Amino acid sequence: MRGNNEFDFDFIVIGSGFGGSVSAHRLVEKGYKVAVMEMGRRWTPDNLPHTSWSLHRWLWRPKIGLRGFFNIQFFRHATIFHGSAVGGGSITYACTLLQPPEKVWEAGSWTGLSDWKAEMPEHYETASLMLGVTENRILGLADHLLKKAAEASGTGHTFYCTKVGIFEPPEGEQGNQTFPDPYFGGEGPARTTCIACGGCMMGCRYGAKNTLDLGYLYLAEKHGAQVFPETRVVNVKPLGGASDGSAGYEVSTVKSTAWVPHQHRRRFTCRAVVFSASSLGTMELLFQLKEKGSLPAISSQLGKHVRTNSESLIGARTPGYSEDVSLGIAIGSGVYIDEHTHIEAVRYPRGSDAMGFLTTILTDGRPGPRRIALWVKNVMKSMLRHPIQTVRVLQPIGWAREFVILLCMQALEGEIEMRWQRPWFWPLRKFLVSHGKKVPTYIPKANEFAKTLAKLTGGFPMSMLPEILFNVPGTAHCIGGCVIADSSTHGVVDSRHRVFNYTNMYICDGSIVSANLGVNPSLTITALAERAMSFIPPAAETDWNDAAKDTAKHLTVAP
Ligand SMILES: Cc1cc2nc3c(=O)[nH]c(=O)nc-3n(C[C@H](O)[C@H](O)[C@H](O)COP(=O)(O)OP(=O)(O)OC[C@H]3O[C@@H](n4cnc5c(N)ncnc54)[C@H](O)[C@@H]3O)c2cc1C
Ligand code: SF4
């Protein structure tokens, strides 16, 4: 058995997003020696891309030289967008930080495992303070158009300004002014106020967005956490013959941005591990480790109860519009067009037009060949009626300046499952493959809303091309896959995020979220991680023996 000083670290945190940064900060505060392994790069205002045309600094696909922070993964049931960077999804996210309705604690596998309604408000409050949540005061043209369209369709009273994590200038003042740390009593970095450039999803080049590297992670590093950027974890295995991890773990990494990553293999030892690699990242890593025999006793519930929100991206484009709809913050406002359907006005900054290739003339109708035929008919009809305008609306140049994106989310229950399989088109290796009932890509009321908004500007209502051609919705809100439950027969972790069948092993990220939130998930992931860390004793008091009680004893742990 090793002594405490023979381990490289007390805790290794895998991933530096919302769950990972909270964990690192709180563990360092409790006196632990912490490392954070992050496969993405570190970003600063100087190296962030100016527009989405800078593909190699925007997209994350390191094997083909794309070393940005925005990752897109394609599945049969959804195209999933997520972030990969020091600071995880916070570098590319739109900083909308909303609290879900209380009813989410009465749905899904976490129901009844804790007095969530009594416990969570305190953690939401801490999370909101740490992320600097404020009500948006910067309304751009896209927000005003959203409000007008809601009024025209009888739902104007539901218009609200989003709660966001942005350092906004005081009422009536201009942005771009630098102040000493406004959030952490002088412990944090100086910050500059928002200039409403609409660039949040391309990374804030002004230091106004409350990204994790300026908050939780900044404080963790300042107080001793060691962050390893461009370092991908490829193995985690128990040490010293104790298959449950009670004697510690060995964590192996490779350089994620190297052309030949396995040449840069490194090994670290630690007493405890926190998986915080995001819903997809943690599922992928755990499936690999379960299969290769490093962590064989991970629950077979891994990959189940994955939720993607029911989302559809639509919008309106007005070629040659005299005003710039990209000004404002990424998501400034929202409306509820009915009890279940929520629409937010979204934007990319001027010049970030690459997504313009994915949008096309709005097309109604049920998914399948008929919808595709209808789309072809709509495009041809538009070409005959307004040939110049139609060409202008279908080409990408000027897209961000002219396009009001509408993100439509439905809080309807629906889930898919991820399995670790060889897809039919690529039998050489296994990947995450989605299964289950398809999420609808056509939300009729949302399409009507896009038409109303387009009328206000004299523009064209628009849809996403992949939704029409492949009936696959896009989502930036993938959660679940390692859900909280009473035992390993129903989930992967217990209500304190401890992984069933292992000791001193935790999951703190979107994968443990066990119900459909119906709102953007980052505030909830942060609050849940705050709660999970509150159960870990200070370093001086730990006996390194923290394990979930599993009421299902059917699993055999390999020796
Ligand atoms: C364009 C966009 C806009 C969004 N806007 C919003 C919004 O406005 N509001 C909101 O609430 N949510 C938003 N989201 C979603 C939000 O970003 C995620 O829900 C959130 O980041 C998830 O937090 P997490 O802790 O689960 O992990 P993440 O923040 O995703 O972090 C996981 C980290 O782990 C790293 N990692 C993965 N595997 C490994 C490995 N094997 N080794 C080392 N590191 C690894 C990844 O690189 C990543 O940096 C948006 C997402 C996108 C893509
Ligand atoms: S609108 Fe511009 S300045 Fe403001 S937070 Fe977003 S990127 Fe930063």
Coordinates of C-alpha atoms in Angstrom, one line a residue, residues 163-518:
K163 CA -30.1 35.6 -17.2
V164 CA -26.5 35.6 -18.4
G165 CA -22.9 35.3 -17.1
I166 CA -21.5 38.5 -18.7
F167 CA -19.8 41.5 -17.2
E168 CA -22.2 44.1 -18.6
P169 CA -21.6 47.9 -18.3
P170 CA -23.8 49.8 -15.8
E171 CA -27.1 51.1 -17.2
G172 CA -26.6 53.8 -19.7
E173 CA -22.8 53.4 -19.9
Q174 CA -20.6 52.2 -22.8
G175 CA -18.7 48.9 -22.7
N176 CA -15.0 48.2 -23.0
Q177 CA -14.1 49.7 -19.6
T178 CA -11.7 47.7 -17.4
F179 CA -12.3 47.2 -13.7
P180 CA -10.5 45.3 -11.0
D181 CA -12.0 41.9 -10.2
P182 CA -15.8 42.6 -9.7
Y183 CA -16.7 39.0 -8.6
F184 CA -14.4 37.4 -6.1
G185 CA -13.4 40.1 -3.6
G186 CA -10.2 40.9 -5.4
E187 CA -9.0 37.3 -5.8
G188 CA -10.1 37.1 -9.5
P189 CA -8.7 38.8 -12.6
A190 CA -9.5 42.3 -13.8
R191 CA -12.4 42.4 -16.2
T192 CA -13.6 44.5 -19.1
T193 CA -17.3 45.3 -19.8
C194 CA -19.2 43.9 -22.7
I195 CA -19.3 45.8 -26.0
A196 CA -22.4 43.9 -27.4
C197 CA -20.4 42.5 -30.4
G198 CA -22.5 39.3 -30.5
G199 CA -19.4 37.2 -30.5
C200 CA -19.9 35.1 -27.3
M201 CA -20.1 31.8 -29.2
M202 CA -16.8 32.5 -31.1
G203 CA -15.1 33.1 -27.7
C204 CA -15.1 36.6 -26.1
R205 CA -12.0 38.6 -27.2
Y206 CA -12.8 41.4 -24.7
G207 CA -12.7 39.5 -21.4
A208 CA -16.4 40.3 -20.7
K209 CA -17.8 36.8 -20.8
N210 CA -17.6 35.0 -17.4
T211 CA -15.8 31.9 -18.8
L212 CA -14.5 29.3 -16.3
D213 CA -10.9 30.2 -16.9
L214 CA -11.7 33.6 -15.5
G215 CA -13.7 32.2 -12.5
Y216 CA -13.7 28.7 -10.9
L217 CA -10.7 27.5 -12.8
Y218 CA -8.7 30.7 -12.4
L219 CA -9.1 30.4 -8.6
A220 CA -8.3 26.7 -8.6
E221 CA -5.0 27.4 -10.5
K222 CA -4.2 30.4 -8.3
H223 CA -4.4 28.2 -5.2
G224 CA -2.4 25.3 -6.6
A225 CA -4.3 23.1 -9.0
Q226 CA -2.2 22.1 -12.0
V227 CA -3.9 22.2 -15.3
F228 CA -2.6 20.1 -18.1
P229 CA -3.9 21.5 -21.5
E230 CA -3.9 19.4 -24.7
T231 CA -3.8 16.3 -22.5
R232 CA -6.3 13.5 -23.2
V233 CA -7.0 10.8 -20.7
V234 CA -6.9 7.4 -22.3
N235 CA -6.8 5.1 -19.3
V236 CA -7.8 5.0 -15.6
K237 CA -7.0 1.8 -13.7
P238 CA -7.0 0.8 -10.1
L239 CA -3.6 0.4 -8.4
G240 CA -2.1 -2.2 -6.1
G241 CA -4.4 -5.1 -6.9
A242 CA -7.4 -3.4 -5.3
S243 CA -9.9 -3.7 -8.1
D244 CA -12.3 -1.3 -6.5
G245 CA -9.7 1.6 -6.6
S246 CA -9.4 1.8 -2.8
A247 CA -5.5 1.7 -3.2
G248 CA -5.6 4.6 -5.8
Y249 CA -5.6 4.9 -9.5
E250 CA -3.1 5.2 -12.4
V251 CA -4.2 7.7 -15.0
S252 CA -2.6 7.6 -18.5
T253 CA -2.7 10.5 -20.9
V254 CA -1.6 11.3 -24.5
K255 CA -1.1 14.7 -26.2
S256 CA -4.4 15.4 -27.9
T257 CA -3.0 17.9 -30.5
A258 CA 0.1 15.8 -31.5
W259 CA 0.1 14.2 -35.0
V260 CA 1.2 10.9 -33.3
P261 CA -0.4 11.3 -29.8
H262 CA 0.7 7.9 -28.4
Q263 CA 4.4 9.0 -28.6
H264 CA 3.6 11.5 -25.8
R265 CA 2.1 9.0 -23.3
R266 CA 2.4 9.9 -19.6
R267 CA 1.3 8.2 -16.4
F268 CA 0.1 9.8 -13.2
T269 CA -1.0 8.3 -9.9
C270 CA -3.7 9.6 -7.6
R271 CA -5.9 8.6 -4.7
A272 CA -9.2 9.7 -6.3
V273 CA -10.6 10.5 -9.8
V274 CA -13.4 12.9 -10.9
F275 CA -14.7 12.3 -14.4
S276 CA -15.8 15.7 -15.8
A277 CA -15.4 15.1 -19.5
S278 CA -19.0 16.2 -20.4
S279 CA -21.9 13.8 -21.2
L280 CA -20.5 12.5 -24.4
G281 CA -16.8 12.6 -23.2
T282 CA -17.4 10.7 -20.0
M283 CA -19.6 8.1 -21.7
E284 CA -17.0 7.6 -24.4
L285 CA -14.1 7.2 -21.9
L286 CA -16.0 4.9 -19.5
F287 CA -17.2 2.7 -22.4
Q288 CA -13.6 2.3 -23.5
L289 CA -12.3 1.6 -20.0
K290 CA -15.1 -0.9 -19.2
E291 CA -14.4 -2.7 -22.4
K292 CA -10.7 -2.9 -22.1
G293 CA -11.0 -4.2 -18.6
S294 CA -9.6 -1.2 -16.7
L295 CA -12.9 -0.4 -15.0
P296 CA -15.0 -3.5 -15.7
A297 CA -17.5 -3.0 -12.9
I298 CA -19.0 0.3 -14.3
S299 CA -22.7 -0.2 -14.3
S300 CA -24.3 -1.6 -17.5
Q301 CA -26.6 1.4 -17.3
L302 CA -23.8 3.5 -18.9
G303 CA -25.2 5.2 -22.0
K304 CA -28.8 5.0 -20.9
H305 CA -31.1 8.0 -20.4
V306 CA -29.3 10.4 -22.7
R307 CA -31.4 13.5 -23.2
T308 CA -30.9 16.0 -26.0
N309 CA -33.8 18.5 -25.4
S310 CA -36.2 18.7 -28.2
E311 CA -34.6 21.4 -30.2
S312 CA -35.0 23.0 -33.6
L313 CA -33.0 25.8 -35.2
I314 CA -35.0 28.1 -37.5
G315 CA -34.8 31.8 -38.3
A316 CA -35.3 34.6 -40.7
R317 CA -32.8 36.1 -43.2
T318 CA -33.2 39.5 -44.8
P319 CA -30.7 40.0 -47.6
G320 CA -29.4 43.6 -47.8
Y321 CA -31.1 44.5 -44.5
S322 CA -30.1 48.1 -43.6
E323 CA -29.4 47.2 -39.9
D324 CA -27.1 44.7 -38.3
V325 CA -28.9 41.9 -36.4
S326 CA -25.7 40.4 -35.1
L327 CA -25.3 43.2 -32.5
G328 CA -26.2 42.4 -28.9
I329 CA -25.1 39.4 -26.8
A330 CA -25.3 35.8 -28.1
I331 CA -28.7 35.0 -26.5
G332 CA -30.3 38.2 -25.2
S333 CA -34.0 37.3 -24.8
G334 CA -36.6 34.6 -25.1
V335 CA -40.4 34.0 -25.4
Y336 CA -42.7 31.1 -24.6
I337 CA -45.0 30.4 -27.6
D338 CA -46.9 27.8 -25.6
E339 CA -46.6 25.9 -22.3
H340 CA -43.9 23.6 -23.7
T341 CA -42.2 25.6 -26.4
H342 CA -39.5 28.2 -25.7
I343 CA -37.8 30.3 -28.4
E344 CA -34.6 32.3 -27.8
A345 CA -33.1 34.9 -30.2
V346 CA -29.5 33.8 -31.0
R347 CA -26.7 35.4 -33.0
Y348 CA -23.2 35.0 -34.3
P349 CA -20.9 38.0 -34.7
R350 CA -20.6 39.9 -38.0
G351 CA -18.4 38.0 -40.4
S352 CA -19.0 34.6 -38.8
D353 CA -20.9 33.3 -41.8
A354 CA -19.7 29.7 -42.1
M355 CA -22.9 28.3 -40.6
G356 CA -24.7 30.0 -43.5
F357 CA -23.9 26.8 -45.6
L358 CA -26.3 24.9 -43.3
T359 CA -29.4 27.1 -43.6
T360 CA -32.0 27.1 -46.4
I361 CA -35.6 28.2 -47.2
L362 CA -38.1 27.1 -44.5
T363 CA -40.0 23.9 -45.2
D364 CA -42.9 22.5 -43.3
G365 CA -44.1 19.0 -43.3
R366 CA -43.4 15.6 -41.8
P367 CA -39.9 14.3 -42.0
G368 CA -39.0 12.0 -44.9
P369 CA -38.9 12.1 -48.7
R370 CA -42.0 14.2 -48.9
R371 CA -40.4 17.0 -46.9
I372 CA -37.3 16.9 -49.1
A373 CA -39.5 17.1 -52.2
L374 CA -41.4 20.0 -50.7
W375 CA -38.1 21.7 -50.0
V376 CA -36.9 21.3 -53.6
K377 CA -40.3 22.7 -54.7
N378 CA -40.0 25.7 -52.3
V379 CA -36.5 26.6 -53.5
M380 CA -37.5 26.4 -57.2
K381 CA -40.6 28.5 -56.6
S382 CA -38.6 31.1 -54.8
M383 CA -35.9 31.1 -57.6
L384 CA -38.6 31.8 -60.2
R385 CA -40.3 34.5 -58.1
H386 CA -37.3 36.3 -56.6
P387 CA -34.2 34.9 -58.3
I388 CA -31.7 37.5 -57.0
Q389 CA -33.0 37.5 -53.4
T390 CA -33.1 33.7 -53.3
V391 CA -29.5 33.4 -54.4
R392 CA -28.5 36.0 -51.8
V393 CA -30.4 34.2 -49.1
L394 CA -28.8 30.8 -49.9
Q395 CA -25.1 32.0 -50.0
P396 CA -23.3 32.5 -46.8
I397 CA -21.6 35.9 -47.2
G398 CA -23.4 38.4 -44.8
W399 CA -25.3 35.6 -43.1
A400 CA -24.5 36.6 -39.5
R401 CA -25.4 40.3 -40.1
E402 CA -28.7 39.4 -41.8
F403 CA -29.9 36.3 -40.0
V404 CA -32.0 36.2 -36.8
I405 CA -31.5 32.6 -35.5
L406 CA -34.3 31.2 -33.4
L407 CA -33.4 28.4 -31.0
C408 CA -36.6 26.5 -30.3
M409 CA -36.6 24.1 -27.3
Q410 CA -39.4 21.9 -26.2
A411 CA -39.6 20.6 -22.6
L412 CA -41.1 17.3 -23.6
E413 CA -39.8 14.0 -22.1
G414 CA -37.8 12.0 -24.5
E415 CA -34.6 10.1 -24.3
I416 CA -32.1 8.1 -26.4
E417 CA -29.5 5.5 -25.6
M418 CA -25.8 5.5 -26.6
R419 CA -24.1 2.1 -27.1
W420 CA -20.4 1.3 -27.8
Q421 CA -20.5 -0.3 -31.2
R422 CA -19.0 -0.7 -34.6
P423 CA -21.1 1.4 -37.0
W424 CA -22.1 -0.3 -40.3
F425 CA -20.2 2.2 -42.3
W426 CA -16.9 1.8 -40.3
P427 CA -16.3 -1.6 -38.9
L428 CA -12.7 -0.9 -38.0
R429 CA -13.3 0.5 -34.5
K430 CA -16.1 1.2 -32.0
F431 CA -17.8 4.5 -31.5
L432 CA -20.8 5.8 -29.6
V433 CA -23.9 4.9 -31.6
S434 CA -27.3 6.3 -30.8
H435 CA -30.5 4.2 -30.4
G436 CA -34.1 4.9 -29.6
K437 CA -37.0 7.0 -30.8
K438 CA -36.2 9.9 -33.0
V439 CA -36.7 13.4 -31.6
P440 CA -39.0 15.6 -33.9
T441 CA -37.2 18.1 -36.1
Y442 CA -40.4 19.8 -37.3
I443 CA -42.2 21.9 -34.7
P444 CA -45.1 23.5 -36.6
K445 CA -45.7 26.4 -34.2
A446 CA -42.0 27.3 -34.3
N447 CA -42.1 27.5 -38.1
E448 CA -45.2 29.8 -38.0
F449 CA -43.2 32.0 -35.6
A450 CA -40.3 32.2 -38.0
K451 CA -42.7 33.2 -40.8
T452 CA -44.2 36.0 -38.6
L453 CA -40.7 37.3 -37.8
A454 CA -39.6 37.2 -41.4
K455 CA -42.7 39.3 -42.4
L456 CA -41.6 42.0 -39.9
T457 CA -38.3 42.5 -41.8
G458 CA -39.4 41.6 -45.3
G459 CA -37.1 38.6 -45.2
F460 CA -37.2 34.9 -45.8
P461 CA -38.1 32.3 -43.1
M462 CA -35.3 29.7 -42.9
S463 CA -34.7 26.1 -41.7
M464 CA -31.6 24.1 -41.1
L465 CA -30.6 21.9 -44.1
P466 CA -29.6 18.8 -42.1
E467 CA -33.0 18.8 -40.3
I468 CA -34.8 18.7 -43.7
L469 CA -32.5 16.3 -45.5
F470 CA -31.7 13.8 -42.7
N471 CA -34.4 14.5 -40.1
V472 CA -31.6 15.0 -37.5
P473 CA -32.0 17.9 -35.1
G474 CA -29.0 19.8 -33.8
T475 CA -28.4 20.3 -30.1
A476 CA -25.8 21.9 -27.8
H477 CA -27.5 20.5 -24.7
C478 CA -26.7 16.8 -24.5
I479 CA -27.1 15.5 -20.9
G480 CA -27.3 12.2 -19.1
G481 CA -25.8 8.8 -19.9
C482 CA -24.3 8.2 -16.4
V483 CA -27.4 9.1 -14.4
I484 CA -27.9 9.3 -10.6
A485 CA -29.9 6.4 -9.2
D486 CA -30.4 4.2 -6.1
S487 CA -28.3 1.4 -7.4
S488 CA -26.2 0.2 -10.3
T489 CA -29.2 -1.5 -11.8
H490 CA -30.7 1.9 -12.5
G491 CA -27.8 4.3 -12.9
V492 CA -24.0 4.8 -12.8
V493 CA -23.6 7.1 -9.7
D494 CA -25.3 7.6 -6.4
S495 CA -26.9 10.9 -5.3
R496 CA -23.4 12.1 -4.2
H497 CA -22.0 11.4 -7.7
R498 CA -19.9 8.4 -6.4
V499 CA -19.5 5.8 -9.1
F500 CA -21.1 2.5 -8.1
N501 CA -18.6 -0.4 -7.4
Y502 CA -15.6 1.9 -7.1
T503 CA -14.0 3.8 -4.2
N504 CA -13.0 7.5 -4.4
M505 CA -14.3 7.8 -7.9
Y506 CA -16.9 10.5 -8.9
I507 CA -18.6 12.0 -12.0
C508 CA -19.3 15.7 -12.0
D509 CA -20.6 16.9 -15.4
G510 CA -23.7 16.9 -17.6
S511 CA -23.7 13.1 -17.8
I512 CA -25.2 12.7 -14.3
V513 CA -28.3 15.0 -15.0
S514 CA -31.2 12.6 -14.7
A515 CA -34.2 14.5 -16.1
N516 CA -35.1 16.7 -19.0
L517 CA -34.4 20.2 -17.7
G518 CA -36.2 22.1 -20.5

